[in-house]
Amino acid sequence: MLFIFGMSQGKKILDYTKTIICGQCEGYGRYQVFMTYSYFSIFFIPIIRWNRRYYVQMSCCNTIYELNPEKGKQISRRESADIGEQDLTLVQSGHRAAEWNQKKCSGCGYETAENFEYCPKCGQRF
Ligand SMILES: [Zn+2]
Ligand SMILES: [Zn+2]
């Protein structure tokens, strides 16, 4: 008898919707809650899950926060939970935050994230 078993990482999107003004990009965004976990499976059926972690991803700028696990459990049990800023720990800032560092040439419109003093296209000073 051959057993096929293994350990894998899983990800599950949880059902939670809240629209807020994002603290990272100051746009309107939605909290998208997901859970990651490790699992042990036999015949591709997950038997044991552990190491559950809960995250929130902003729909506006893809900023990722780690979520307070108590709130995460409530949401995964479909209990009503209200996520507040105190439940979130910033993991990865979204791409719009990076765009703030972008320079744009007033002469030709060339955009760069490099720290050039003069525009490499038309030579105008930034
Ligand atoms: Zn945002
Ligand atoms: Zn230029």
PDB file of C-alpha atoms and ligand atoms in Angstrom:
ATOM      1  CA  MET A   1       0.000   0.000   0.000  1.00  0.00           C
ATOM      2  CA  LEU A   2       1.381   3.323  -1.039  1.00  0.00           C
ATOM      3  CA  PHE A   3       0.764   6.396   1.048  1.00  0.00           C
ATOM      4  CA  ILE A   4       1.189   9.773  -0.491  1.00  0.00           C
ATOM      5  CA  PHE A   5       1.706  12.350   2.163  1.00  0.00           C
ATOM      6  CA  GLY A   6       3.419  15.637   2.493  1.00  0.00           C
ATOM      7  CA  MET A   7       3.627  18.999   4.139  1.00  0.00           C
ATOM      8  CA  SER A   8       2.577  22.110   2.319  1.00  0.00           C
ATOM      9  CA  GLN A   9       1.756  25.756   2.739  1.00  0.00           C
ATOM     10  CA  GLY A  10      -1.782  26.910   2.180  1.00  0.00           C
ATOM     11  CA  LYS A  11      -3.468  30.245   1.763  1.00  0.00           C
ATOM     12  CA  LYS A  12      -7.118  30.988   2.255  1.00  0.00           C
ATOM     13  CA  ILE A  13      -8.984  34.213   1.570  1.00  0.00           C
ATOM     14  CA  LEU A  14     -11.410  35.029   4.376  1.00  0.00           C
ATOM     15  CA  ASP A  15     -14.756  36.671   3.940  1.00  0.00           C
ATOM     16  CA  TYR A  16     -14.421  40.159   5.353  1.00  0.00           C
ATOM     17  CA  THR A  17     -15.168  43.544   3.873  1.00  0.00           C
ATOM     18  CA  LYS A  18     -14.492  46.934   5.292  1.00  0.00           C
ATOM     19  CA  THR A  19     -13.770  50.090   3.360  1.00  0.00           C
ATOM     20  CA  ILE A  20     -11.455  52.565   5.004  1.00  0.00           C
ATOM     21  CA  ILE A  21      -9.157  55.410   4.124  1.00  0.00           C
ATOM     22  CA  CYS A  22      -5.762  53.788   3.806  1.00  0.00           C
ATOM     23  CA  GLY A  23      -3.060  54.974   6.166  1.00  0.00           C
ATOM     24  CA  GLN A  24      -0.362  54.199   3.595  1.00  0.00           C
ATOM     25  CA  CYS A  25      -1.592  55.776   0.365  1.00  0.00           C
ATOM     26  CA  GLU A  26      -4.482  57.894   1.706  1.00  0.00           C
ATOM     27  CA  GLY A  27      -6.818  56.459  -0.919  1.00  0.00           C
ATOM     28  CA  TYR A  28     -10.009  54.489  -0.348  1.00  0.00           C
ATOM     29  CA  GLY A  29      -9.211  50.854   0.128  1.00  0.00           C
ATOM     30  CA  ARG A  30     -10.707  47.618   1.325  1.00  0.00           C
ATOM     31  CA  TYR A  31      -9.291  45.243   3.902  1.00  0.00           C
ATOM     32  CA  GLN A  32      -8.823  41.827   2.321  1.00  0.00           C
ATOM     33  CA  VAL A  33      -8.156  39.262   5.005  1.00  0.00           C
ATOM     34  CA  PHE A  34      -6.323  36.052   4.289  1.00  0.00           C
ATOM     35  CA  MET A  35      -4.827  33.252   6.312  1.00  0.00           C
ATOM     36  CA  THR A  36      -1.687  31.238   5.691  1.00  0.00           C
ATOM     37  CA  TYR A  37      -1.052  27.875   7.296  1.00  0.00           C
ATOM     38  CA  SER A  38       1.078  24.785   7.109  1.00  0.00           C
ATOM     39  CA  TYR A  39      -0.653  21.470   6.652  1.00  0.00           C
ATOM     40  CA  PHE A  40       0.094  17.825   6.619  1.00  0.00           C
ATOM     41  CA  SER A  41      -1.823  15.815   4.061  1.00  0.00           C
ATOM     42  CA  ILE A  42      -2.385  12.203   3.146  1.00  0.00           C
ATOM     43  CA  PHE A  43      -3.649  11.503  -0.358  1.00  0.00           C
ATOM     44  CA  PHE A  44      -3.816  15.289  -0.838  1.00  0.00           C
ATOM     45  CA  ILE A  45      -6.385  15.644   1.926  1.00  0.00           C
ATOM     46  CA  PRO A  46      -5.236  18.044   4.631  1.00  0.00           C
ATOM     47  CA  ILE A  47      -5.227  16.238   7.982  1.00  0.00           C
ATOM     48  CA  ILE A  48      -3.603  18.664  10.369  1.00  0.00           C
ATOM     49  CA  ARG A  49      -3.242  22.400  10.049  1.00  0.00           C
ATOM     50  CA  TRP A  50      -1.001  24.499  12.190  1.00  0.00           C
ATOM     51  CA  ASN A  51       1.028  27.673  12.180  1.00  0.00           C
ATOM     52  CA  ARG A  52      -1.938  29.777  11.142  1.00  0.00           C
ATOM     53  CA  ARG A  53      -1.195  33.404  10.533  1.00  0.00           C
ATOM     54  CA  TYR A  54      -3.596  36.091   9.510  1.00  0.00           C
ATOM     55  CA  TYR A  55      -2.864  38.980   7.204  1.00  0.00           C
ATOM     56  CA  VAL A  56      -4.664  41.968   5.783  1.00  0.00           C
ATOM     57  CA  GLN A  57      -3.932  43.221   2.298  1.00  0.00           C
ATOM     58  CA  MET A  58      -5.107  46.641   1.181  1.00  0.00           C
ATOM     59  CA  SER A  59      -6.975  46.615  -2.127  1.00  0.00           C
ATOM     60  CA  CYS A  60      -5.754  50.112  -2.992  1.00  0.00           C
ATOM     61  CA  CYS A  61      -1.976  49.779  -2.769  1.00  0.00           C
ATOM     62  CA  ASN A  62      -1.278  46.143  -1.782  1.00  0.00           C
ATOM     63  CA  THR A  63       0.133  47.108   1.585  1.00  0.00           C
ATOM     64  CA  ILE A  64       0.263  44.014   3.802  1.00  0.00           C
ATOM     65  CA  TYR A  65      -0.346  43.977   7.538  1.00  0.00           C
ATOM     66  CA  GLU A  66      -0.152  41.106   9.948  1.00  0.00           C
ATOM     67  CA  LEU A  67      -3.490  40.815  11.731  1.00  0.00           C
ATOM     68  CA  ASN A  68      -4.040  40.247  15.439  1.00  0.00           C
ATOM     69  CA  PRO A  69      -4.622  36.431  15.534  1.00  0.00           C
ATOM     70  CA  GLU A  70      -7.619  36.771  17.859  1.00  0.00           C
ATOM     71  CA  LYS A  71      -9.396  38.908  15.242  1.00  0.00           C
ATOM     72  CA  GLY A  72      -8.286  36.518  12.530  1.00  0.00           C
ATOM     73  CA  LYS A  73      -9.830  33.559  14.333  1.00  0.00           C
ATOM     74  CA  GLN A  74     -13.080  35.437  14.832  1.00  0.00           C
ATOM     75  CA  ILE A  75     -13.246  36.237  11.125  1.00  0.00           C
ATOM     76  CA  SER A  76     -12.420  32.676  10.094  1.00  0.00           C
ATOM     77  CA  ARG A  77     -15.292  31.495  12.353  1.00  0.00           C
ATOM     78  CA  ARG A  78     -17.496  34.069  10.594  1.00  0.00           C
ATOM     79  CA  GLU A  79     -18.083  35.947  13.813  1.00  0.00           C
ATOM     80  CA  SER A  80     -18.425  39.669  13.504  1.00  0.00           C
ATOM     81  CA  ALA A  81     -15.110  41.340  14.145  1.00  0.00           C
ATOM     82  CA  ASP A  82     -14.063  44.896  13.613  1.00  0.00           C
ATOM     83  CA  ILE A  83     -10.475  45.371  12.503  1.00  0.00           C
ATOM     84  CA  GLY A  84      -8.903  48.529  13.816  1.00  0.00           C
ATOM     85  CA  GLU A  85      -5.463  50.012  13.310  1.00  0.00           C
ATOM     86  CA  GLN A  86      -4.370  48.612  16.676  1.00  0.00           C
ATOM     87  CA  ASP A  87      -4.858  45.077  15.302  1.00  0.00           C
ATOM     88  CA  LEU A  88      -2.493  45.619  12.387  1.00  0.00           C
ATOM     89  CA  THR A  89       1.280  45.390  12.176  1.00  0.00           C
ATOM     90  CA  LEU A  90       2.815  46.682   8.977  1.00  0.00           C
ATOM     91  CA  VAL A  91       4.683  43.961   7.075  1.00  0.00           C
ATOM     92  CA  GLN A  92       5.147  45.439   3.633  1.00  0.00           C
ATOM     93  CA  SER A  93       4.313  48.885   2.413  1.00  0.00           C
ATOM     94  CA  GLY A  94       2.400  49.217  -0.836  1.00  0.00           C
ATOM     95  CA  HIS A  95       3.729  50.396  -4.166  1.00  0.00           C
ATOM     96  CA  ARG A  96       2.239  53.867  -3.970  1.00  0.00           C
ATOM     97  CA  ALA A  97       4.481  54.656  -1.039  1.00  0.00           C
ATOM     98  CA  ALA A  98       7.437  53.873  -3.299  1.00  0.00           C
ATOM     99  CA  GLU A  99       6.083  56.157  -5.989  1.00  0.00           C
ATOM    100  CA  TRP A 100       6.416  59.088  -3.644  1.00  0.00           C
ATOM    101  CA  ASN A 101      10.166  58.819  -4.093  1.00  0.00           C
ATOM    102  CA  GLN A 102       9.852  59.046  -7.849  1.00  0.00           C
ATOM    103  CA  LYS A 103      11.194  62.103  -9.569  1.00  0.00           C
ATOM    104  CA  LYS A 104       9.611  63.498 -12.661  1.00  0.00           C
ATOM    105  CA  CYS A 105      11.395  65.779 -15.083  1.00  0.00           C
ATOM    106  CA  SER A 106       9.562  69.047 -15.612  1.00  0.00           C
ATOM    107  CA  GLY A 107      11.117  69.342 -19.068  1.00  0.00           C
ATOM    108  CA  CYS A 108      10.296  66.045 -20.767  1.00  0.00           C
ATOM    109  CA  GLY A 109       8.199  64.100 -18.236  1.00  0.00           C
ATOM    110  CA  TYR A 110      10.810  61.373 -17.736  1.00  0.00           C
ATOM    111  CA  GLU A 111      10.218  59.480 -14.453  1.00  0.00           C
ATOM    112  CA  THR A 112      12.872  57.770 -12.399  1.00  0.00           C
ATOM    113  CA  ALA A 113      13.304  56.369  -8.900  1.00  0.00           C
ATOM    114  CA  GLU A 114      17.077  56.856  -9.158  1.00  0.00           C
ATOM    115  CA  ASN A 115      18.712  59.695  -7.361  1.00  0.00           C
ATOM    116  CA  PHE A 116      19.739  61.623 -10.492  1.00  0.00           C
ATOM    117  CA  GLU A 117      20.428  65.287 -10.157  1.00  0.00           C
ATOM    118  CA  TYR A 118      19.919  65.934 -13.865  1.00  0.00           C
ATOM    119  CA  CYS A 119      17.456  64.301 -16.235  1.00  0.00           C
ATOM    120  CA  PRO A 120      19.254  61.573 -18.224  1.00  0.00           C
ATOM    121  CA  LYS A 121      17.029  62.244 -21.226  1.00  0.00           C
ATOM    122  CA  CYS A 122      17.060  65.995 -21.670  1.00  0.00           C
ATOM    123  CA  GLY A 123      19.615  67.216 -19.124  1.00  0.00           C
ATOM    124  CA  GLN A 124      17.256  69.441 -17.174  1.00  0.00           C
ATOM    125  CA  ARG A 125      17.880  69.728 -13.429  1.00  0.00           C
ATOM    126  CA  PHE A 126      15.302  67.911 -11.255  1.00  0.00           C
TER     127      PHE A 126
HETATM  128 ZN    ZN B   1      -3.501  52.099   0.223  1.00  0.00          ZN
HETATM  129 ZN    ZN B   2      13.921  65.559 -18.971  1.00  0.00          ZN
END
